[in-house]
Amino acid sequence: MSVSIKDIARAAGVSPSTVSRALNDHPRISQATKARIRQLAQELGYTPSLPARSLVTRHTATIGMVITTAADPFLARLVQGVEETAEKNGYSVFMSSSYRNAERELEVVRAFHERRASGVIITGSQIDDGYLQLSSQFPLPIVLINCRAYPYSVYVDKLSGARQAVEHLVQLGHRRIAFIGGPHGHRSNLDRFAGYRQILEENNISQNDSLIFTGEGTIESGIQAARHMLTIPQPPTAFFCFNDLTAIGVIRALQQAGAEVPRDCSVVGFDDLEMASHYCPSITTVRQPTHRLGQRAISILLELIQGNSNLQPERLPAELIVRESTGPVSEAGLKPYA
Amino acid sequence: MSVSIKDIARAAGVSPSTVSRALNDHPRISQATKARIRQLAQELGYTPSLPARSLVTRHTATIGMVITTAADPFLARLVQGVEETAEKNGYSVFMSSSYRNAERELEVVRAFHERRASGVIITGSQIDDGYLQLSSQFPLPIVLINCRAYPYSVYVDKLSGARQAVEHLVQLGHRRIAFIGGPHGHRSNLDRFAGYRQILEENNISQNDSLIFTGEGTIESGIQAARHMLTIPQPPTAFFCFNDLTAIGVIRALQQAGAEVPRDCSVVGFDDLEMASHYCPSITTVRQPTHRLGQRAISILLELIQGNSNLQPERLPAELIVRESTGPVSEAGLKPYA
DNA sequence: AGGGTTTGTGCAAACGTTTGCATGCGCTTC
DNA sequence: GAAGCGCATGCAAACGTTTGCACAAACCCT
């Protein structure tokens, strides 16, 4: 249907190869012919067919990106970081969502490979280093974000982020600090928990299992966590949450129970969503360098595409952002319901 | 680099066409051969090349989706709606972001066309019905979301949504209702404003220009709007906001100024972000049927792809969700600063 | 036993590009 | 004025697939 190089050739009275060369600015085509052909291409509304071209050049100039879901605030600057560098190197970036579903994730990677994408960047992978086994099925470069078990990856040092967050609470005088975790077994959750435990230990605070809660990283599960913590005999004076959504849920539930944050209880989130700085109270949180994360991911992928496979997981630092949701431990604190 | 149909043919001692037919389950290939070839394809890690196939079938099974930015909460269910129906019909959906930049939007559409996508769905278009002029440059089906000036589109009836919202405020007794608009000149903004004016008029409330504010649809601009409204002699008793982010900004600024929502002032948003139901107070807002919006957009696109061009813009209803941020008008109300 | 049908496979063209090589032409150079 | 050269262009193969047509072998029916 679309107009092809042959149509232009016919209209210009030259061969298809001349048209191709003219459009690619080949030195051995006369200026006159180039001008004429370009004019014609313009008039006929010609757009080259990348599939056809890629067949011979073996290059699609396409990067696939697997995201969890289109509305994840974590993606905003990350995708931007990827796109900026990709564009500079002549690649286009296309996204497709996995919904954190392993089957679907593989389906998406397969879709990219079928289209012969030059490489793939994956966030929130459910497969993780399983890709090492799948390399014959997916013989294209893959870079993972926040999976340090896979050799081609960038990850944020969440252990250090968690340490900073909990240390901040300890320095404010808190000793009964709840840990509201995320989906069970996830590495990023383990890192946060490890940081939490390390700081408690370093400060000779004994770990109290009733202060550990396994959530899902949603507002809803934050609400549940806080409500649960209000039922135990000695409620915590501070919450260290898996992410900002959880923190929002916690704050919400505490406020509904009549408590004030941070007067009666401190809350720390993780991620630094845009919302975190605008919530009421604004939320103390751990920021991941998402833009840089994207930049590094695409850089590693480009290296991989160029054949350099001598790479290691790259670590990026996390940063504590102190805002209004944390304050000195209070004497009153939370009153348990019952 | 990748293994091709020819490699399998060589290994199986048959011709490439037999391999192709075997893999496509052609009826005239013996079961024995099919089994042997499939086995081989599996072992060699063969994945068909869609670019090559599409060249002859003239079908890429690919839908492009232009989004504003990967983190727009508006996209969550919309993309899902698109993907579900697309998948059922054998298409994959890929997204790329325009950042609300006209130049970049065209670049993305061009990228999809170069890759011979079967069609494109665009949200937040800066070009709008300009695509009618560009149809020779982009001879592929395009469906716009929320642009009713373009014949192939689905849009939400924001006029009605705005009317419901403002009427709700009027029924609560409010008469000094501020309108905090979005980016100037946008159609969706005009609709909201029209609904606002209609309801005022129908209730014999004279329009007061000092209660009109042009914002940008961000939290920040909501903050500015509210701060400004606190400086005028007779502050509003209610805010009708362009979107939920603006509403959050407004609420935030009011609270910082010592006011309580909804006791001293009511606030209505637009969009029903997940956050809206979890903010404190939870936000009365207008919900767009985003999932349905996506479903209808892809359905129209599929029609278009099948050659049915006898279509009209389709309208979907908006729905008012009443929550905590609105209440009866108070006697005290907001006190102007100065 | 001979014609017809069915069954399984291969040949070759085509899709829209790119690109190495060949070719034809006009110009310079001795 | 012939040889050589550079310039502009065309021919044809190739990329990985699909598919109409041809073909050969095996089967069936009378």
XYZ file of C-alpha atoms (C1' of nucleotides) in Angstrom:
736
model
C 0.000 0.000 0.000
C 2.693 2.388 1.149
C 4.871 4.061 -1.473
C 8.179 2.284 -1.992
C 11.537 3.081 -3.405
C 10.432 1.489 -6.661
C 7.596 3.915 -7.095
C 10.020 6.775 -6.784
C 12.408 5.077 -9.182
C 9.681 4.727 -11.777
C 8.574 8.325 -11.341
C 12.142 9.590 -11.615
C 13.123 7.299 -14.455
C 16.064 5.798 -12.558
C 16.767 2.478 -10.918
C 15.785 1.647 -7.340
C 19.408 1.487 -6.311
C 19.924 5.048 -7.411
C 16.984 6.138 -5.331
C 18.336 4.319 -2.320
C 21.726 5.918 -2.740
C 20.275 9.349 -3.347
C 18.259 9.205 -0.157
C 21.224 7.921 1.805
C 23.373 10.730 0.475
C 25.804 8.443 -1.312
C 28.756 10.471 -2.670
C 28.603 9.041 -6.163
C 25.154 10.380 -7.008
C 24.994 13.745 -8.733
C 23.565 16.660 -6.833
C 20.939 17.148 -9.511
C 19.634 13.600 -9.206
C 19.686 13.738 -5.423
C 17.641 16.906 -5.420
C 15.151 15.528 -7.903
C 14.702 12.277 -6.058
C 14.369 13.901 -2.676
C 11.788 16.239 -4.046
C 9.873 13.295 -5.445
C 10.151 11.318 -2.212
C 8.762 14.270 -0.350
C 5.869 14.694 -2.777
C 4.916 11.054 -2.745
C 5.071 10.961 1.054
C 7.713 8.267 1.118
C 8.794 6.820 4.450
C 11.426 4.084 4.299
C 10.444 0.662 5.533
C 12.568 -0.168 8.516
C 11.637 -3.853 8.435
C 12.922 -4.143 4.885
C 16.023 -2.131 5.600
C 16.785 -3.980 8.780
C 16.695 -7.235 6.892
C 19.803 -6.305 4.991
C 21.527 -4.015 7.459
C 20.726 -6.350 10.367
C 19.983 -3.363 12.526
C 16.583 -2.225 13.726
C 17.661 0.808 15.764
C 15.127 -0.353 18.311
C 15.434 -0.797 22.062
C 12.697 -2.598 23.946
C 11.863 -1.699 27.477
C 9.836 -3.947 29.746
C 8.039 -1.946 32.399
C 5.750 -3.195 35.132
C 2.832 -0.909 34.403
C 2.401 2.309 32.501
C 1.530 4.366 35.532
C 4.427 3.555 37.823
C 5.803 6.877 39.094
C 9.178 5.201 39.448
C 9.400 5.208 35.661
C 9.121 8.922 34.985
C 12.753 9.941 35.113
C 14.074 6.455 34.511
C 12.528 6.196 31.066
C 13.683 9.694 30.324
C 17.238 8.744 31.190
C 17.049 5.760 28.890
C 15.490 7.673 26.019
C 17.907 10.573 26.096
C 20.975 8.435 25.715
C 19.290 6.023 23.316
C 18.265 8.851 21.037
C 21.753 10.295 21.001
C 22.918 6.960 19.649
C 20.216 6.687 17.029
C 17.911 4.256 18.792
C 14.201 4.498 19.459
C 12.810 3.116 22.702
C 9.506 1.278 22.953
C 7.836 0.074 26.115
C 5.530 -2.778 26.918
C 4.139 -3.783 30.286
C 4.635 -7.015 32.199
C 2.226 -6.342 35.067
C 4.795 -8.104 37.261
C 3.726 -11.376 35.731
C 6.539 -13.749 34.797
C 4.690 -15.338 31.914
C 3.769 -12.031 30.443
C 7.281 -10.700 30.949
C 8.675 -13.523 28.844
C 5.991 -12.918 26.252
C 7.053 -9.302 25.964
C 10.733 -10.149 25.686
C 9.825 -12.655 22.999
C 7.804 -9.993 21.183
C 10.832 -7.710 21.184
C 13.111 -10.457 19.990
C 10.719 -11.449 17.213
C 10.873 -7.868 16.052
C 14.630 -8.144 16.273
C 15.072 -5.316 18.745
C 18.746 -4.539 19.268
C 18.394 -5.059 22.993
C 16.046 -5.022 25.937
C 15.999 -3.261 29.305
C 13.831 -4.798 31.993
C 12.532 -3.210 35.176
C 10.828 -5.142 37.923
C 11.799 -8.484 36.418
C 10.188 -11.620 37.778
C 12.752 -13.748 36.000
C 15.929 -12.081 37.200
C 19.053 -14.098 36.599
C 16.870 -16.791 35.042
C 17.754 -15.011 31.810
C 21.162 -16.619 32.005
C 19.532 -19.981 31.264
C 17.284 -18.463 28.622
C 20.095 -16.888 26.642
C 19.749 -19.398 23.804
C 16.053 -18.680 23.555
C 16.625 -14.940 23.667
C 19.920 -14.328 21.928
C 19.738 -10.566 22.321
C 21.394 -8.289 24.864
C 19.365 -7.870 28.039
C 20.011 -5.428 30.868
C 18.145 -5.652 34.149
C 17.418 -2.793 36.473
C 17.640 -3.456 40.193
C 18.675 -7.071 39.922
C 22.228 -7.516 41.050
C 22.228 -11.272 40.569
C 22.364 -10.739 36.809
C 25.722 -9.731 35.353
C 24.385 -7.026 33.049
C 22.521 -4.745 35.404
C 22.391 -1.536 37.393
C 20.955 -1.445 40.845
C 20.460 1.016 43.619
C 22.148 0.325 46.899
C 18.992 -0.126 48.888
C 20.848 -1.623 51.792
C 22.609 1.657 52.323
C 19.356 3.554 51.753
C 17.610 1.474 54.382
C 20.500 1.970 56.787
C 20.345 5.730 56.368
C 16.589 5.759 56.937
C 16.647 3.645 60.073
C 19.686 5.405 61.454
C 17.855 8.685 61.034
C 15.014 7.284 63.156
C 17.398 5.975 65.792
C 19.105 9.322 66.035
C 15.716 10.915 66.653
C 15.476 8.667 69.685
C 13.222 5.935 68.309
C 13.771 2.401 69.531
C 10.456 0.716 68.741
C 10.663 0.908 64.967
C 8.249 -1.108 62.821
C 9.333 -2.603 59.520
C 6.539 -2.676 56.939
C 7.942 -4.844 54.186
C 6.932 -5.403 50.593
C 6.030 -8.505 48.617
C 7.609 -11.502 50.282
C 10.946 -12.815 49.100
C 11.790 -9.964 46.772
C 15.425 -9.106 46.892
C 14.748 -5.383 47.249
C 12.669 -6.212 50.290
C 15.452 -8.309 51.750
C 17.906 -5.445 51.341
C 15.655 -3.065 53.182
C 15.180 -5.583 55.930
C 18.893 -6.255 56.189
C 19.600 -2.547 56.564
C 16.913 -2.301 59.218
C 18.387 -5.171 61.205
C 21.954 -3.964 60.885
C 21.173 -0.559 62.338
C 19.133 -2.025 65.178
C 21.995 -4.357 65.996
C 24.645 -1.648 65.782
C 22.621 0.339 68.266
C 21.965 -2.576 70.584
C 18.246 -2.538 69.972
C 16.808 -6.003 70.160
C 14.655 -7.038 67.240
C 10.989 -7.441 68.042
C 9.120 -9.745 65.668
C 5.767 -8.228 66.441
C 7.030 -5.043 64.793
C 7.639 -6.807 61.460
C 4.815 -6.714 58.935
C 4.731 -8.122 55.409
C 2.737 -5.905 53.061
C 2.387 -5.514 49.323
C 3.771 -2.089 48.602
C 0.330 -0.532 48.149
C -1.519 2.203 49.986
C -4.059 -0.378 51.036
C -1.471 -2.619 52.609
C 0.041 0.366 54.438
C -3.356 1.016 55.959
C -3.617 -2.590 57.079
C -0.130 -2.511 58.541
C -0.797 0.560 60.637
C -4.143 -0.729 61.848
C -2.471 -3.943 62.886
C 0.299 -2.130 64.723
C -2.305 -0.176 66.682
C -3.636 -3.404 68.125
C -0.433 -4.642 69.698
C 0.376 -3.909 73.356
C 3.336 -1.642 72.707
C 2.840 0.088 69.367
C 5.900 1.362 67.515
C 6.983 4.979 67.676
C 8.191 4.914 64.093
C 7.503 3.074 60.825
C 10.071 2.229 58.203
C 8.039 1.459 55.088
C 8.780 -0.520 51.946
C 7.823 2.415 49.744
C 6.069 5.767 49.698
C 2.687 4.269 48.869
C 2.908 2.103 51.942
C 3.980 5.140 53.961
C 0.991 7.087 52.704
C -1.283 4.266 53.756
C 0.331 4.142 57.177
C 0.027 7.886 57.693
C -3.551 7.810 56.515
C -4.518 5.065 58.946
C -2.704 6.712 61.839
C -4.475 9.998 61.183
C -7.805 8.257 60.994
C -7.060 6.680 64.349
C -6.582 10.158 65.750
C -2.809 10.193 65.852
C -0.676 12.989 64.470
C 2.431 12.502 62.356
C 5.182 13.131 63.290
C 4.135 14.235 66.771
C 2.889 10.842 67.904
C 4.694 8.683 65.413
C 7.323 9.018 62.670
C 7.053 7.462 59.203
C 9.725 6.929 56.545
C 8.990 5.904 52.970
C 11.104 4.752 50.070
C 11.258 5.942 46.431
C 10.626 9.675 46.716
C 7.571 9.825 44.482
C 6.524 13.302 43.434
C 3.663 12.837 45.838
C 6.025 12.338 48.772
C 7.057 15.973 48.855
C 3.473 17.140 48.507
C 1.696 14.831 50.872
C 0.557 16.228 54.163
C 2.804 15.874 56.064
C 5.482 15.672 53.411
C 7.246 12.357 53.654
C 10.780 11.572 54.717
C 11.961 9.012 52.203
C 14.849 7.371 50.384
C 15.438 8.594 46.865
C 16.677 6.364 44.120
C 18.678 8.125 41.402
C 16.185 7.045 38.764
C 17.400 9.256 35.954
C 20.941 8.075 36.400
C 19.647 4.510 36.684
C 18.131 4.808 33.220
C 21.245 6.421 31.806
C 23.490 3.679 33.107
C 21.136 0.908 31.970
C 21.107 2.097 28.382
C 24.856 2.714 28.429
C 25.467 -0.844 29.538
C 23.059 -2.105 26.901
C 24.863 -0.157 24.192
C 28.155 -1.653 25.339
C 26.593 -5.075 25.146
C 25.250 -4.404 21.666
C 28.718 -3.386 20.589
C 29.987 -6.730 21.740
C 31.627 -5.807 25.010
C 30.460 -8.498 27.392
C 33.073 -7.882 30.025
C 30.742 -6.135 32.419
C 29.686 -6.235 36.032
C 26.569 -5.201 37.913
C 26.814 -1.511 38.635
C 25.787 -0.017 41.943
C 24.265 3.429 42.407
C 23.860 5.188 45.755
C 20.529 5.937 47.436
C 19.937 9.161 49.319
C 17.849 9.937 52.386
C 15.526 12.923 52.019
C 14.390 14.239 55.373
C 10.985 15.928 55.403
C 8.108 16.466 57.802
C 6.935 12.930 58.525
C 9.752 12.190 60.936
C 10.512 13.852 64.232
C 11.851 13.209 67.736
C 10.251 10.366 69.649
C 7.378 11.562 71.809
C 6.533 10.559 75.316
C 2.865 10.008 74.593
C 3.214 8.011 71.410
C 0.468 5.854 69.971
C -2.144 4.429 72.231
C -3.125 0.893 71.356
C -6.783 0.504 70.605
C -8.213 -2.324 72.676
C 23.550 -14.048 13.811
C 20.181 -15.443 14.805
C 19.179 -18.889 13.566
C 16.993 -18.776 10.472
C 14.596 -21.060 8.708
C 17.407 -22.052 6.374
C 19.517 -23.373 9.221
C 16.665 -25.609 10.265
C 16.104 -26.690 6.667
C 19.737 -27.692 6.335
C 19.691 -29.580 9.616
C 16.488 -31.394 8.705
C 17.457 -32.089 5.115
C 14.398 -30.378 3.675
C 13.746 -27.127 1.857
C 13.119 -23.826 3.622
C 9.551 -23.752 2.364
C 8.834 -27.045 4.060
C 10.163 -25.660 7.311
C 8.009 -22.583 6.974
C 4.934 -24.673 6.314
C 5.706 -27.107 9.094
C 6.005 -24.301 11.629
C 2.816 -22.687 10.374
C 0.975 -25.978 10.649
C 0.203 -26.224 6.960
C -2.152 -29.175 6.315
C -0.120 -30.678 3.526
C 2.965 -31.431 5.596
C 3.197 -34.895 7.154
C 2.908 -35.174 10.897
C 6.293 -36.840 11.041
C 8.052 -33.974 9.293
C 6.220 -31.393 11.365
C 7.282 -33.062 14.582
C 10.881 -33.390 13.476
C 11.116 -29.783 12.339
C 9.470 -28.388 15.437
C 11.816 -30.365 17.584
C 14.753 -28.980 15.660
C 13.419 -25.423 15.828
C 13.086 -25.791 19.554
C 16.595 -27.162 19.950
C 18.200 -24.488 17.832
C 16.313 -21.762 19.685
C 14.608 -20.499 16.576
C 12.443 -17.393 16.792
C 10.857 -16.238 13.534
C 11.869 -12.845 12.222
C 8.823 -10.642 12.187
C 10.475 -8.024 9.996
C 11.091 -10.623 7.314
C 7.678 -12.151 7.654
C 5.919 -8.813 7.653
C 7.603 -7.950 4.398
C 5.643 -10.602 2.584
C 2.502 -10.750 4.703
C 2.335 -6.939 4.938
C 1.288 -7.276 8.508
C 3.392 -6.446 11.574
C 0.837 -7.288 14.276
C 2.037 -4.149 15.999
C 0.096 -1.267 17.487
C 1.933 1.874 18.507
C 0.753 3.949 21.379
C 1.889 7.514 21.944
C 1.707 8.436 25.600
C 2.642 11.703 27.256
C 4.944 10.259 29.869
C 5.439 6.816 31.338
C 4.345 7.907 34.799
C 0.971 9.412 34.029
C -1.540 7.751 36.388
C -4.215 8.369 33.774
C -2.577 5.640 31.700
C -2.828 2.722 34.085
C -6.208 1.307 33.169
C -6.290 2.936 29.758
C -3.270 1.028 28.517
C -4.666 -2.115 30.050
C -7.898 -1.661 28.143
C -5.976 -1.228 24.920
C -3.700 -4.187 25.529
C -6.449 -6.628 26.458
C -8.404 -6.143 23.291
C -5.299 -5.842 21.143
C -3.953 -9.113 22.430
C -7.226 -10.910 21.762
C -6.842 -9.868 18.154
C -3.228 -10.920 17.875
C -1.570 -7.536 18.181
C 1.215 -6.394 20.463
C 1.159 -2.867 21.838
C 4.252 -0.724 22.239
C 4.438 2.683 23.836
C 6.636 5.680 23.342
C 6.434 9.038 25.064
C 5.829 12.443 23.554
C 6.349 14.554 26.669
C 3.509 16.720 25.339
C 5.867 18.074 22.746
C 4.441 18.401 19.242
C 7.750 17.847 17.499
C 8.495 14.777 19.494
C 4.985 13.449 19.033
C 5.418 13.577 15.262
C 8.798 11.936 15.624
C 7.232 9.049 17.518
C 4.425 8.606 15.014
C 7.025 8.600 12.270
C 9.024 5.977 14.158
C 5.949 3.762 14.340
C 5.189 4.264 10.680
C 8.763 3.511 9.672
C 8.399 0.246 11.514
C 5.146 -0.254 9.655
C 2.968 -0.483 12.732
C -0.581 -1.462 11.807
C -1.937 1.599 13.557
C -1.346 4.175 16.244
C -3.288 5.379 19.268
C -2.387 8.789 20.623
C -3.152 10.259 24.018
C -2.586 13.869 24.909
C -1.951 14.834 21.308
C -0.542 18.264 20.574
C -1.413 17.890 16.910
C -5.065 16.898 17.207
C -6.987 17.136 13.973
C -3.797 18.340 12.305
C -3.389 14.671 11.440
C -6.019 15.137 8.793
C -3.544 17.235 6.818
C -0.709 14.841 7.563
C -2.504 11.762 6.299
C -0.309 11.515 3.202
C 2.796 11.683 5.342
C 1.436 9.095 7.769
C -0.691 6.730 5.727
C -1.557 4.515 8.668
C -4.671 4.430 10.832
C -4.540 6.834 13.747
C -6.979 7.040 16.642
C -6.895 9.926 19.087
C -8.024 9.807 22.667
C -9.843 12.832 24.045
C -9.811 14.854 20.844
C -13.275 15.131 19.426
C -12.222 17.330 16.518
C -10.661 14.292 14.859
C -13.031 11.833 13.218
C -11.389 8.696 14.558
C -11.429 9.227 18.296
C -12.972 8.500 21.661
C -13.401 11.207 24.205
C -14.863 11.600 27.633
C -17.709 14.007 28.056
C -15.872 16.416 30.284
C -18.496 19.059 29.871
C -20.976 16.844 31.641
C -18.351 15.870 34.218
C -17.666 19.512 34.970
C -21.368 20.252 35.189
C -21.874 17.453 37.712
C -18.973 18.661 39.809
C -20.034 22.285 39.944
C -23.675 21.406 40.455
C -22.621 19.299 43.429
C -20.920 22.362 44.894
C -23.906 24.586 44.226
C -26.217 22.120 45.901
C -23.980 22.242 48.948
C -24.716 25.945 49.055
C -21.543 27.296 47.482
C -21.817 30.426 45.383
C -18.258 31.735 45.348
C -16.675 28.899 43.403
C -13.177 29.285 42.016
C -12.193 27.713 38.718
C -8.574 26.569 38.634
C -7.971 25.773 34.994
C -5.290 23.852 33.194
C -2.908 24.754 30.389
C -4.387 27.606 28.418
C -6.386 26.898 25.278
C -6.582 23.143 25.675
C -9.935 21.851 24.611
C -10.333 19.742 27.745
C -9.840 22.893 29.742
C -12.443 24.737 27.712
C -14.964 21.983 28.354
C -14.447 22.166 32.070
C -14.783 25.910 31.966
C -17.937 25.719 29.854
C -19.528 23.332 32.328
C -18.559 25.631 35.172
C -20.124 28.639 33.488
C -23.270 26.810 32.473
C -24.045 25.719 36.006
C -23.341 29.154 37.435
C -25.650 30.661 34.869
C -28.388 28.116 35.381
C -28.306 28.976 39.063
C -28.179 32.714 38.519
C -24.756 33.065 39.998
C -22.864 35.877 38.327
C -19.425 34.965 37.105
C -16.602 36.626 38.990
C -13.382 36.912 36.997
C -11.237 37.168 40.093
C -12.212 33.582 40.863
C -10.749 32.300 37.577
C -7.165 31.077 37.652
C -5.110 29.565 34.853
C -2.785 26.864 36.140
C -0.795 24.039 34.619
C -2.364 20.905 35.992
C 0.441 20.316 38.484
C 0.540 20.170 42.272
C 2.756 23.219 42.200
C 0.281 25.264 40.219
C -2.516 24.211 42.568
C -0.487 25.603 45.433
C -0.016 28.867 43.598
C -3.690 29.077 42.761
C -4.810 28.624 46.345
C -2.245 31.092 47.652
C -3.453 33.616 45.149
C -7.087 33.080 46.070
C -6.230 33.735 49.710
C -5.052 37.222 48.818
C -8.268 38.456 47.234
C -10.852 40.354 49.283
C -13.566 37.708 49.159
C -11.941 34.289 48.847
C -13.931 31.425 47.306
C -15.719 28.888 49.469
C -15.045 26.138 46.954
C -12.498 25.216 44.270
C -13.266 23.378 41.085
C -9.860 22.145 39.865
C -8.563 21.095 36.469
C -7.335 17.777 37.837
C -6.562 15.885 41.024
C -2.964 17.053 41.139
C -4.150 20.634 41.114
C -6.678 19.768 43.804
C -3.966 18.235 45.960
C -1.911 21.402 45.574
C -4.882 23.536 46.531
C -5.697 21.440 49.594
C -2.091 21.441 50.627
C -1.820 25.228 50.414
C -5.107 25.757 52.244
C -4.006 23.477 55.053
C -0.685 25.259 55.308
C -2.577 28.524 55.610
C -4.411 27.084 58.578
C -7.687 26.254 56.846
C -9.441 22.934 57.070
C -10.961 21.079 54.143
C -13.911 20.710 53.775
C -14.904 22.654 56.886
C -13.644 26.021 55.670
C -13.528 25.291 51.976
C -14.507 22.549 49.522
C -12.303 21.228 46.739
C -13.186 19.122 43.697
C -10.636 17.462 41.429
C -10.801 15.717 38.106
C -9.445 12.306 36.960
C -9.861 10.126 40.052
C -6.240 9.145 40.444
C -5.601 6.289 42.843
C -4.227 8.931 45.139
C -7.521 10.821 45.194
C -9.242 8.193 47.303
C -6.304 7.965 49.686
C -5.385 11.580 50.125
C -6.293 13.208 53.382
C -9.039 14.287 53.053
C -10.008 11.960 50.242
C -10.882 13.977 47.185
C -14.238 14.460 45.500
C -13.470 14.155 41.827
C -14.706 13.343 38.335
C -13.815 9.900 37.078
C -13.070 9.195 33.466
C -13.858 5.647 32.353
C -10.238 5.079 31.387
C -10.407 1.331 30.924
C -13.379 1.663 28.610
C -11.634 4.545 26.872
C -8.769 2.242 25.994
C -11.080 -0.533 24.905
C -13.022 1.723 22.591
C -9.863 3.314 21.172
C -8.398 -0.011 20.134
C -11.742 -1.231 18.810
C -12.014 1.806 16.585
C -8.429 1.319 15.468
C -9.100 -2.301 14.561
C -12.112 -1.222 12.534
C -9.946 1.302 10.762
C -7.295 -1.305 10.060
C -9.951 -3.525 8.550
C -10.853 -0.740 6.196
C -14.004 0.588 7.772
C -13.546 4.347 7.661
C -17.159 5.208 8.212
C -16.706 6.228 11.828
C -17.488 9.077 14.136
C -15.972 10.401 17.333
C -17.331 8.383 20.208
C -18.356 9.933 23.484
C -18.052 8.288 26.893
C -19.688 9.558 30.073
C -17.836 10.977 33.076
C -18.908 10.256 36.619
C -18.780 12.368 39.774
C -17.279 10.611 42.792
C -18.205 12.340 46.026
C -15.688 11.976 48.844
C -14.508 13.941 51.852
C -13.073 17.091 50.299
C -16.464 18.665 49.700
C -19.036 19.695 52.226
C -21.699 22.312 52.968
C -20.627 25.905 52.715
C -19.515 27.281 56.067
C -20.216 30.657 57.599
C -16.659 31.303 58.599
C -14.997 30.299 55.354
C -11.500 31.350 54.372
C -10.048 34.509 55.760
C -8.027 36.498 53.267
C -4.462 37.068 54.320
C -3.551 40.709 54.090
C -4.059 -51.922 -15.526
C -4.885 -47.248 -16.405
C -6.649 -42.841 -15.138
C -7.619 -39.859 -11.344
C -7.039 -38.087 -6.842
C -4.501 -37.305 -2.745
C -0.359 -36.433 -0.219
C 4.106 -34.576 0.639
C 7.673 -31.764 -0.914
C 10.533 -28.444 -3.716
C 11.225 -24.349 -6.894
C 11.111 -19.784 -7.498
C 9.168 -15.350 -7.088
C 8.028 -11.804 -4.165
C 8.097 -8.293 -0.215
C 11.442 -3.355 0.188
C 15.815 -2.427 1.011
C 21.140 -2.169 0.549
C 25.462 -2.772 -1.721
C 29.507 -4.960 -4.428
C 30.508 -5.002 -8.899
C 30.064 -3.854 -13.663
C 29.227 -0.567 -17.175
C 28.974 3.457 -20.029
C 30.119 7.967 -20.736
C 32.850 12.126 -21.088
C 37.079 14.167 -19.833
C 41.980 14.607 -19.371
C 46.658 13.504 -20.592
C 50.661 12.430 -23.196
C 43.890 9.894 -30.974
C 44.296 6.127 -27.928
C 44.736 5.052 -23.208
C 43.368 6.003 -18.754
C 40.537 7.895 -15.325
C 36.564 9.551 -12.634
C 31.863 10.129 -12.410
C 27.067 8.634 -12.455
C 24.216 4.949 -12.767
C 22.341 0.115 -13.328
C 22.351 -5.022 -12.430
C 21.797 -8.500 -9.455
C 22.312 -10.766 -5.199
C 21.194 -10.826 -0.605
C 18.520 -10.411 3.938
C 14.398 -14.159 6.083
C 10.100 -15.217 5.154
C 5.641 -16.806 2.640
C 3.106 -18.914 -1.020
C 1.346 -20.209 -5.867
C 2.521 -23.603 -8.700
C 4.712 -27.792 -10.276
C 5.986 -32.285 -9.518
C 6.524 -37.072 -7.990
C 4.936 -40.807 -5.526
C 1.400 -43.398 -3.562
C -3.153 -44.493 -3.219
C -7.994 -45.564 -4.924
C -11.641 -46.838 -8.014
C -13.553 -49.282 -11.614
